[in-house]
Amino acid sequence: MELTPRLKAVADQVPDGARLVDVGADHGYLPVWLLLNWRIRRAIASDLRQGPLDNARENARFYGVSERMDFRLCDGLADIHPDEVTAVTIAGMGGETIAAILAAAPWTKEGKTLVLQPMTSLPELRLWLQQHGYAIESESIAREGDKLYSIWTVQGGEMSPLTLAELWAGRQSGDPLRGEYLDHILSKVTRALEGQRAAQRKDEAAIARLEEAAAGLKAMKEGST
Ligand SMILES: C[S@@+](CC[C@H](N)C(=O)[O-])C[C@H]1O[C@@H](n2cnc3c(N)ncnc32)[C@H](O)[C@@H]1O
């Protein structure tokens, strides 16, 4: 069984020997792969919907890891007891959903390792984490086709404040895809800036923030090449 590069990058950040809950497990490939490769001790696959959870159960059976895996039909971490897990993965979901799931489970700040792979609203999620007692410990980047994904290891704790550019692109990392990722983020910020500048009623504060982010991203890019 092989994981896609995005899910493999998530798996790579899960601590060895973890008791894991994969929130929004869908097909369950991530926990199944981690169990199959003896990277983790136990896993809970949780999902909001019965269909995906049935798929995860079927995949666990197919790959012979059912005995080390549980299945929970619930919203986020609602039916997970903090003592059951040492690590939490939340991948392939929007940043707002991830923040809402963590907000409803403040125990995730207490000695757990979180591996997050948001699909949208990355700057907003980084800011939310910073403001709610979480620290982003490391970030990696994965490529699938022409898409780049950012995967974060997060723990409860203080994080020195992120600059505007860091909210967009994360802190400097030695990832081989970092230069490409910065180009991608810079073009996003540039497009947003052009949109703001072309608007009939200009939001000068938003323009100033985007200009600051763009300048910071350019400086990061120069530092990374
Ligand atoms: C796009 S899939 C991602 C699947 C997998 N984590 C991945 O990265 O490939 C999102 C899954 O999250 C589930 N989901 C969405 N919101 C959820 C929530 N609040 N709690 C639990 N599961 C949720 C959906 O039912 C769906 O199966």
PDB file of C-alpha atoms and ligand atoms in Angstrom:
ATOM      1  CA  MET A   1       0.000   0.000   0.000  1.00  0.00           C
ATOM      2  CA  GLU A   2       1.385   3.418  -0.964  1.00  0.00           C
ATOM      3  CA  LEU A   3       0.244   6.777   0.293  1.00  0.00           C
ATOM      4  CA  THR A   4      -0.013   9.810  -1.962  1.00  0.00           C
ATOM      5  CA  PRO A   5       2.816  12.350  -1.384  1.00  0.00           C
ATOM      6  CA  ARG A   6       0.446  14.588   0.637  1.00  0.00           C
ATOM      7  CA  LEU A   7      -0.638  11.826   3.019  1.00  0.00           C
ATOM      8  CA  LYS A   8       2.919  10.442   3.178  1.00  0.00           C
ATOM      9  CA  ALA A   9       4.136  13.874   4.328  1.00  0.00           C
ATOM     10  CA  VAL A  10       1.433  13.841   7.033  1.00  0.00           C
ATOM     11  CA  ALA A  11       2.454  10.292   8.058  1.00  0.00           C
ATOM     12  CA  ASP A  12       6.119  11.347   8.253  1.00  0.00           C
ATOM     13  CA  GLN A  13       5.267  13.889  10.966  1.00  0.00           C
ATOM     14  CA  VAL A  14       3.364  11.432  13.188  1.00  0.00           C
ATOM     15  CA  PRO A  15       5.576  10.431  16.142  1.00  0.00           C
ATOM     16  CA  ASP A  16       6.683   6.780  16.242  1.00  0.00           C
ATOM     17  CA  GLY A  17       4.714   4.673  18.704  1.00  0.00           C
ATOM     18  CA  ALA A  18       1.808   7.140  18.836  1.00  0.00           C
ATOM     19  CA  ARG A  19      -1.769   6.298  19.739  1.00  0.00           C
ATOM     20  CA  LEU A  20      -3.407   8.269  16.970  1.00  0.00           C
ATOM     21  CA  VAL A  21      -6.804   9.661  16.129  1.00  0.00           C
ATOM     22  CA  ASP A  22      -7.212  10.597  12.479  1.00  0.00           C
ATOM     23  CA  VAL A  23     -10.072  13.116  12.325  1.00  0.00           C
ATOM     24  CA  GLY A  24     -12.002  13.056   9.058  1.00  0.00           C
ATOM     25  CA  ALA A  25     -10.294   9.770   8.185  1.00  0.00           C
ATOM     26  CA  ASP A  26     -12.551   9.152   5.143  1.00  0.00           C
ATOM     27  CA  HIS A  27     -10.964   6.090   3.426  1.00  0.00           C
ATOM     28  CA  GLY A  28      -8.699   5.579   6.452  1.00  0.00           C
ATOM     29  CA  TYR A  29      -5.543   5.162   4.345  1.00  0.00           C
ATOM     30  CA  LEU A  30      -3.400   7.257   6.698  1.00  0.00           C
ATOM     31  CA  PRO A  31      -3.987   5.257   9.926  1.00  0.00           C
ATOM     32  CA  VAL A  32      -4.038   1.957   7.991  1.00  0.00           C
ATOM     33  CA  TRP A  33      -0.638   2.721   6.424  1.00  0.00           C
ATOM     34  CA  LEU A  34       0.836   3.793   9.774  1.00  0.00           C
ATOM     35  CA  LEU A  35      -0.378   0.568  11.431  1.00  0.00           C
ATOM     36  CA  LEU A  36       0.707  -1.598   8.508  1.00  0.00           C
ATOM     37  CA  ASN A  37       4.219  -0.172   8.765  1.00  0.00           C
ATOM     38  CA  TRP A  38       4.283  -0.551  12.580  1.00  0.00           C
ATOM     39  CA  ARG A  39       4.830   3.191  12.956  1.00  0.00           C
ATOM     40  CA  ILE A  40       2.045   3.619  15.540  1.00  0.00           C
ATOM     41  CA  ARG A  41       0.574   1.455  18.285  1.00  0.00           C
ATOM     42  CA  ARG A  42      -3.154   2.043  17.798  1.00  0.00           C
ATOM     43  CA  ALA A  43      -5.427   4.241  15.741  1.00  0.00           C
ATOM     44  CA  ILE A  44      -8.926   5.633  15.893  1.00  0.00           C
ATOM     45  CA  ALA A  45     -10.457   6.647  12.565  1.00  0.00           C
ATOM     46  CA  SER A  46     -13.148   9.256  13.140  1.00  0.00           C
ATOM     47  CA  ASP A  47     -15.507  10.805  10.659  1.00  0.00           C
ATOM     48  CA  LEU A  48     -18.690  12.822  10.635  1.00  0.00           C
ATOM     49  CA  ARG A  49     -20.303  10.499   8.101  1.00  0.00           C
ATOM     50  CA  GLN A  50     -21.097   6.786   8.182  1.00  0.00           C
ATOM     51  CA  GLY A  51     -20.108   6.079   4.539  1.00  0.00           C
ATOM     52  CA  PRO A  52     -16.468   7.157   4.877  1.00  0.00           C
ATOM     53  CA  LEU A  53     -16.194   5.350   8.221  1.00  0.00           C
ATOM     54  CA  ASP A  54     -17.469   2.136   6.581  1.00  0.00           C
ATOM     55  CA  ASN A  55     -14.803   2.567   3.874  1.00  0.00           C
ATOM     56  CA  ALA A  56     -12.125   2.996   6.543  1.00  0.00           C
ATOM     57  CA  ARG A  57     -13.358  -0.139   8.342  1.00  0.00           C
ATOM     58  CA  GLU A  58     -13.284  -2.089   5.068  1.00  0.00           C
ATOM     59  CA  ASN A  59      -9.753  -0.893   4.237  1.00  0.00           C
ATOM     60  CA  ALA A  60      -8.547  -1.789   7.743  1.00  0.00           C
ATOM     61  CA  ARG A  61      -9.983  -5.292   7.296  1.00  0.00           C
ATOM     62  CA  PHE A  62      -8.460  -5.646   3.807  1.00  0.00           C
ATOM     63  CA  TYR A  63      -4.994  -4.742   5.085  1.00  0.00           C
ATOM     64  CA  GLY A  64      -5.323  -6.844   8.265  1.00  0.00           C
ATOM     65  CA  VAL A  65      -5.000  -4.062  10.846  1.00  0.00           C
ATOM     66  CA  SER A  66      -8.576  -4.063  12.250  1.00  0.00           C
ATOM     67  CA  GLU A  67      -7.496  -5.351  15.653  1.00  0.00           C
ATOM     68  CA  ARG A  68      -5.415  -2.257  16.290  1.00  0.00           C
ATOM     69  CA  MET A  69      -7.983   0.189  14.959  1.00  0.00           C
ATOM     70  CA  ASP A  70     -11.236   1.697  16.310  1.00  0.00           C
ATOM     71  CA  PHE A  71     -13.868   3.659  14.437  1.00  0.00           C
ATOM     72  CA  ARG A  72     -15.850   6.613  15.754  1.00  0.00           C
ATOM     73  CA  LEU A  73     -18.767   8.373  14.116  1.00  0.00           C
ATOM     74  CA  CYS A  74     -18.521  11.892  15.545  1.00  0.00           C
ATOM     75  CA  ASP A  75     -17.985  15.568  14.876  1.00  0.00           C
ATOM     76  CA  GLY A  76     -14.276  16.325  15.184  1.00  0.00           C
ATOM     77  CA  LEU A  77     -12.919  15.063  18.503  1.00  0.00           C
ATOM     78  CA  ALA A  78     -16.295  15.066  20.298  1.00  0.00           C
ATOM     79  CA  ASP A  79     -16.244  11.343  21.181  1.00  0.00           C
ATOM     80  CA  ILE A  80     -12.509  10.986  21.723  1.00  0.00           C
ATOM     81  CA  HIS A  81     -11.241  10.849  25.308  1.00  0.00           C
ATOM     82  CA  PRO A  82      -7.919  12.677  25.780  1.00  0.00           C
ATOM     83  CA  ASP A  83      -6.382   9.599  27.465  1.00  0.00           C
ATOM     84  CA  GLU A  84      -7.006   7.476  24.385  1.00  0.00           C
ATOM     85  CA  VAL A  85      -4.527   9.301  22.144  1.00  0.00           C
ATOM     86  CA  THR A  86      -1.099  10.895  22.060  1.00  0.00           C
ATOM     87  CA  ALA A  87      -1.369  12.332  18.548  1.00  0.00           C
ATOM     88  CA  VAL A  88      -4.065  13.834  16.337  1.00  0.00           C
ATOM     89  CA  THR A  89      -4.033  14.174  12.554  1.00  0.00           C
ATOM     90  CA  ILE A  90      -6.454  16.449  10.700  1.00  0.00           C
ATOM     91  CA  ALA A  91      -5.778  16.461   6.957  1.00  0.00           C
ATOM     92  CA  GLY A  92      -7.592  17.558   3.830  1.00  0.00           C
ATOM     93  CA  MET A  93     -10.014  19.933   5.562  1.00  0.00           C
ATOM     94  CA  GLY A  94     -10.536  23.690   5.493  1.00  0.00           C
ATOM     95  CA  GLY A  95      -8.675  25.872   7.983  1.00  0.00           C
ATOM     96  CA  GLU A  96     -11.917  27.093   9.593  1.00  0.00           C
ATOM     97  CA  THR A  97     -13.087  23.514  10.196  1.00  0.00           C
ATOM     98  CA  ILE A  98      -9.727  22.571  11.718  1.00  0.00           C
ATOM     99  CA  ALA A  99      -9.852  25.603  14.055  1.00  0.00           C
ATOM    100  CA  ALA A 100     -13.431  24.731  15.086  1.00  0.00           C
ATOM    101  CA  ILE A 101     -12.449  21.117  15.826  1.00  0.00           C
ATOM    102  CA  LEU A 102      -9.511  22.221  18.002  1.00  0.00           C
ATOM    103  CA  ALA A 103     -11.554  24.964  19.729  1.00  0.00           C
ATOM    104  CA  ALA A 104     -14.055  22.306  20.832  1.00  0.00           C
ATOM    105  CA  ALA A 105     -11.245  20.113  22.243  1.00  0.00           C
ATOM    106  CA  PRO A 106      -8.867  22.326  24.266  1.00  0.00           C
ATOM    107  CA  TRP A 107      -7.231  19.170  25.682  1.00  0.00           C
ATOM    108  CA  THR A 108      -5.350  18.988  22.360  1.00  0.00           C
ATOM    109  CA  LYS A 109      -3.005  21.611  23.878  1.00  0.00           C
ATOM    110  CA  GLU A 110      -1.967  19.292  26.697  1.00  0.00           C
ATOM    111  CA  GLY A 111       0.954  17.118  25.666  1.00  0.00           C
ATOM    112  CA  LYS A 112      -0.457  15.957  22.324  1.00  0.00           C
ATOM    113  CA  THR A 113       1.222  16.174  18.932  1.00  0.00           C
ATOM    114  CA  LEU A 114      -1.043  17.510  16.204  1.00  0.00           C
ATOM    115  CA  VAL A 115      -0.306  17.097  12.521  1.00  0.00           C
ATOM    116  CA  LEU A 116      -2.436  19.479  10.481  1.00  0.00           C
ATOM    117  CA  GLN A 117      -2.778  19.750   6.709  1.00  0.00           C
ATOM    118  CA  PRO A 118      -5.262  22.522   5.913  1.00  0.00           C
ATOM    119  CA  MET A 119      -6.619  22.944   2.391  1.00  0.00           C
ATOM    120  CA  THR A 120      -7.743  26.571   2.743  1.00  0.00           C
ATOM    121  CA  SER A 121      -7.373  29.648   4.996  1.00  0.00           C
ATOM    122  CA  LEU A 122      -3.783  28.838   5.979  1.00  0.00           C
ATOM    123  CA  PRO A 123      -2.890  32.372   7.179  1.00  0.00           C
ATOM    124  CA  GLU A 124      -6.074  32.509   9.260  1.00  0.00           C
ATOM    125  CA  LEU A 125      -5.355  29.097  10.809  1.00  0.00           C
ATOM    126  CA  ARG A 126      -1.748  30.019  11.654  1.00  0.00           C
ATOM    127  CA  LEU A 127      -3.028  33.178  13.352  1.00  0.00           C
ATOM    128  CA  TRP A 128      -5.745  31.245  15.199  1.00  0.00           C
ATOM    129  CA  LEU A 129      -3.186  28.745  16.507  1.00  0.00           C
ATOM    130  CA  GLN A 130      -0.900  31.540  17.645  1.00  0.00           C
ATOM    131  CA  GLN A 131      -3.751  33.304  19.459  1.00  0.00           C
ATOM    132  CA  HIS A 132      -5.101  30.156  21.138  1.00  0.00           C
ATOM    133  CA  GLY A 133      -2.039  28.688  22.811  1.00  0.00           C
ATOM    134  CA  TYR A 134      -0.622  26.453  20.086  1.00  0.00           C
ATOM    135  CA  ALA A 135       2.867  26.537  18.602  1.00  0.00           C
ATOM    136  CA  ILE A 136       3.750  25.403  15.080  1.00  0.00           C
ATOM    137  CA  GLU A 137       6.927  23.370  15.648  1.00  0.00           C
ATOM    138  CA  SER A 138       7.748  22.537  12.035  1.00  0.00           C
ATOM    139  CA  GLU A 139       6.322  22.645   8.541  1.00  0.00           C
ATOM    140  CA  SER A 140       6.936  20.573   5.451  1.00  0.00           C
ATOM    141  CA  ILE A 141       5.701  20.847   1.886  1.00  0.00           C
ATOM    142  CA  ALA A 142       4.390  18.106  -0.392  1.00  0.00           C
ATOM    143  CA  ARG A 143       3.663  18.223  -4.095  1.00  0.00           C
ATOM    144  CA  GLU A 144       0.970  16.264  -5.910  1.00  0.00           C
ATOM    145  CA  GLY A 145       0.809  17.095  -9.608  1.00  0.00           C
ATOM    146  CA  ASP A 146       0.879  20.882  -9.777  1.00  0.00           C
ATOM    147  CA  LYS A 147      -0.496  21.341  -6.246  1.00  0.00           C
ATOM    148  CA  LEU A 148       1.596  22.132  -3.183  1.00  0.00           C
ATOM    149  CA  TYR A 149       0.456  21.261   0.335  1.00  0.00           C
ATOM    150  CA  SER A 150       1.733  22.506   3.664  1.00  0.00           C
ATOM    151  CA  ILE A 151       1.868  20.086   6.610  1.00  0.00           C
ATOM    152  CA  TRP A 152       2.437  21.293  10.150  1.00  0.00           C
ATOM    153  CA  THR A 153       3.453  19.701  13.436  1.00  0.00           C
ATOM    154  CA  VAL A 154       1.744  21.623  16.221  1.00  0.00           C
ATOM    155  CA  GLN A 155       1.811  21.398  20.018  1.00  0.00           C
ATOM    156  CA  GLY A 156       0.336  23.385  22.867  1.00  0.00           C
ATOM    157  CA  GLY A 157       2.625  26.243  23.898  1.00  0.00           C
ATOM    158  CA  GLU A 158       3.868  29.706  23.116  1.00  0.00           C
ATOM    159  CA  MET A 159       5.003  30.654  19.640  1.00  0.00           C
ATOM    160  CA  SER A 160       6.902  33.873  18.968  1.00  0.00           C
ATOM    161  CA  PRO A 161       4.570  36.086  16.914  1.00  0.00           C
ATOM    162  CA  LEU A 162       4.518  35.324  13.203  1.00  0.00           C
ATOM    163  CA  THR A 163       5.092  38.197  10.791  1.00  0.00           C
ATOM    164  CA  LEU A 164       2.501  38.829   8.063  1.00  0.00           C
ATOM    165  CA  ALA A 165       4.697  36.983   5.547  1.00  0.00           C
ATOM    166  CA  GLU A 166       5.079  34.070   7.981  1.00  0.00           C
ATOM    167  CA  LEU A 167       1.298  33.900   8.435  1.00  0.00           C
ATOM    168  CA  TRP A 168       1.073  33.349   4.678  1.00  0.00           C
ATOM    169  CA  ALA A 169       4.044  31.051   4.132  1.00  0.00           C
ATOM    170  CA  GLY A 170       5.036  29.695   7.531  1.00  0.00           C
ATOM    171  CA  ARG A 171       8.462  30.020   9.073  1.00  0.00           C
ATOM    172  CA  GLN A 172      11.571  29.425   7.000  1.00  0.00           C
ATOM    173  CA  SER A 173      12.198  25.717   6.491  1.00  0.00           C
ATOM    174  CA  GLY A 174      14.936  23.844   4.675  1.00  0.00           C
ATOM    175  CA  ASP A 175      12.352  21.997   2.576  1.00  0.00           C
ATOM    176  CA  PRO A 176      13.524  21.446  -1.027  1.00  0.00           C
ATOM    177  CA  LEU A 177      10.124  22.728  -2.223  1.00  0.00           C
ATOM    178  CA  ARG A 178      10.336  25.917  -0.142  1.00  0.00           C
ATOM    179  CA  GLY A 179      11.419  28.199  -3.041  1.00  0.00           C
ATOM    180  CA  GLU A 180       8.598  26.934  -5.237  1.00  0.00           C
ATOM    181  CA  TYR A 181       6.142  27.271  -2.355  1.00  0.00           C
ATOM    182  CA  LEU A 182       7.190  30.880  -1.725  1.00  0.00           C
ATOM    183  CA  ASP A 183       6.657  31.689  -5.439  1.00  0.00           C
ATOM    184  CA  HIS A 184       3.194  30.147  -5.224  1.00  0.00           C
ATOM    185  CA  ILE A 185       2.248  32.132  -2.096  1.00  0.00           C
ATOM    186  CA  LEU A 186       3.747  35.344  -3.465  1.00  0.00           C
ATOM    187  CA  SER A 187       1.643  35.089  -6.630  1.00  0.00           C
ATOM    188  CA  LYS A 188      -1.468  34.554  -4.452  1.00  0.00           C
ATOM    189  CA  VAL A 189      -0.665  37.645  -2.371  1.00  0.00           C
ATOM    190  CA  THR A 190       0.120  39.658  -5.522  1.00  0.00           C
ATOM    191  CA  ARG A 191      -3.247  38.685  -7.050  1.00  0.00           C
ATOM    192  CA  ALA A 192      -5.052  39.655  -3.835  1.00  0.00           C
ATOM    193  CA  LEU A 193      -3.187  42.969  -3.821  1.00  0.00           C
ATOM    194  CA  GLU A 194      -4.078  43.699  -7.452  1.00  0.00           C
ATOM    195  CA  GLY A 195      -7.713  42.909  -6.656  1.00  0.00           C
ATOM    196  CA  GLN A 196      -7.695  45.289  -3.696  1.00  0.00           C
ATOM    197  CA  ARG A 197      -5.998  48.053  -5.679  1.00  0.00           C
ATOM    198  CA  ALA A 198      -8.520  47.712  -8.516  1.00  0.00           C
ATOM    199  CA  ALA A 199     -11.523  47.798  -6.172  1.00  0.00           C
ATOM    200  CA  GLN A 200     -13.783  50.855  -6.364  1.00  0.00           C
ATOM    201  CA  ARG A 201     -13.850  51.248  -2.584  1.00  0.00           C
ATOM    202  CA  LYS A 202     -10.301  50.584  -1.524  1.00  0.00           C
ATOM    203  CA  ASP A 203      -9.523  49.017   1.849  1.00  0.00           C
ATOM    204  CA  GLU A 204      -6.265  50.852   2.585  1.00  0.00           C
ATOM    205  CA  ALA A 205      -5.519  48.770   5.702  1.00  0.00           C
ATOM    206  CA  ALA A 206      -5.890  45.524   3.739  1.00  0.00           C
ATOM    207  CA  ILE A 207      -3.676  46.920   0.963  1.00  0.00           C
ATOM    208  CA  ALA A 208      -0.997  47.890   3.502  1.00  0.00           C
ATOM    209  CA  ARG A 209      -1.102  44.394   5.066  1.00  0.00           C
ATOM    210  CA  LEU A 210      -0.806  42.700   1.673  1.00  0.00           C
ATOM    211  CA  GLU A 211       2.071  45.011   0.684  1.00  0.00           C
ATOM    212  CA  GLU A 212       3.889  44.146   3.903  1.00  0.00           C
ATOM    213  CA  ALA A 213       3.282  40.420   3.334  1.00  0.00           C
ATOM    214  CA  ALA A 214       4.540  40.659  -0.276  1.00  0.00           C
ATOM    215  CA  ALA A 215       7.713  42.492   0.806  1.00  0.00           C
ATOM    216  CA  GLY A 216       8.342  39.894   3.521  1.00  0.00           C
ATOM    217  CA  LEU A 217       7.790  37.019   1.095  1.00  0.00           C
ATOM    218  CA  LYS A 218      10.258  38.544  -1.389  1.00  0.00           C
ATOM    219  CA  ALA A 219      12.848  38.856   1.390  1.00  0.00           C
ATOM    220  CA  MET A 220      12.212  35.222   2.396  1.00  0.00           C
ATOM    221  CA  LYS A 221      12.599  34.162  -1.220  1.00  0.00           C
ATOM    222  CA  GLU A 222      15.957  35.953  -1.487  1.00  0.00           C
ATOM    223  CA  GLY A 223      17.060  34.292   1.753  1.00  0.00           C
ATOM    224  CA  SER A 224      16.048  30.828   0.544  1.00  0.00           C
ATOM    225  CA  THR A 225      17.957  30.856  -2.761  1.00  0.00           C
TER     226      THR A 225
HETATM  227  C1  LIG B   1     -11.624  15.608   1.971  1.00  0.00           C
HETATM  228  S1  LIG B   1     -11.796  14.333   3.133  1.00  0.00           S
HETATM  229  C2  LIG B   1     -10.135  14.164   3.713  1.00  0.00           C
HETATM  230  C3  LIG B   1      -9.821  12.725   3.987  1.00  0.00           C
HETATM  231  C4  LIG B   1      -8.423  12.456   4.546  1.00  0.00           C
HETATM  232  N1  LIG B   1      -8.241  13.037   5.861  1.00  0.00           N
HETATM  233  C5  LIG B   1      -7.378  12.959   3.606  1.00  0.00           C
HETATM  234  O1  LIG B   1      -6.681  13.915   3.936  1.00  0.00           O
HETATM  235  O2  LIG B   1      -7.241  12.384   2.515  1.00  0.00           O
HETATM  236  C6  LIG B   1     -12.599  15.088   4.492  1.00  0.00           C
HETATM  237  C7  LIG B   1     -13.275  14.089   5.434  1.00  0.00           C
HETATM  238  O3  LIG B   1     -13.538  14.779   6.656  1.00  0.00           O
HETATM  239  C8  LIG B   1     -14.848  14.460   7.090  1.00  0.00           C
HETATM  240  N2  LIG B   1     -15.271  15.581   7.936  1.00  0.00           N
HETATM  241  C9  LIG B   1     -15.631  16.833   7.560  1.00  0.00           C
HETATM  242  N3  LIG B   1     -15.898  17.595   8.636  1.00  0.00           N
HETATM  243  C10 LIG B   1     -15.706  16.804   9.723  1.00  0.00           C
HETATM  244  C11 LIG B   1     -15.833  17.002  11.128  1.00  0.00           C
HETATM  245  N4  LIG B   1     -16.216  18.164  11.634  1.00  0.00           N
HETATM  246  N5  LIG B   1     -15.546  15.964  11.944  1.00  0.00           N
HETATM  247  C12 LIG B   1     -15.173  14.758  11.449  1.00  0.00           C
HETATM  248  N6  LIG B   1     -15.034  14.515  10.131  1.00  0.00           N
HETATM  249  C13 LIG B   1     -15.303  15.517   9.284  1.00  0.00           C
HETATM  250  C14 LIG B   1     -15.648  14.248   5.821  1.00  0.00           C
HETATM  251  O4  LIG B   1     -16.776  13.431   6.061  1.00  0.00           O
HETATM  252  C15 LIG B   1     -14.601  13.570   4.923  1.00  0.00           C
HETATM  253  O5  LIG B   1     -14.646  12.173   5.037  1.00  0.00           O
END
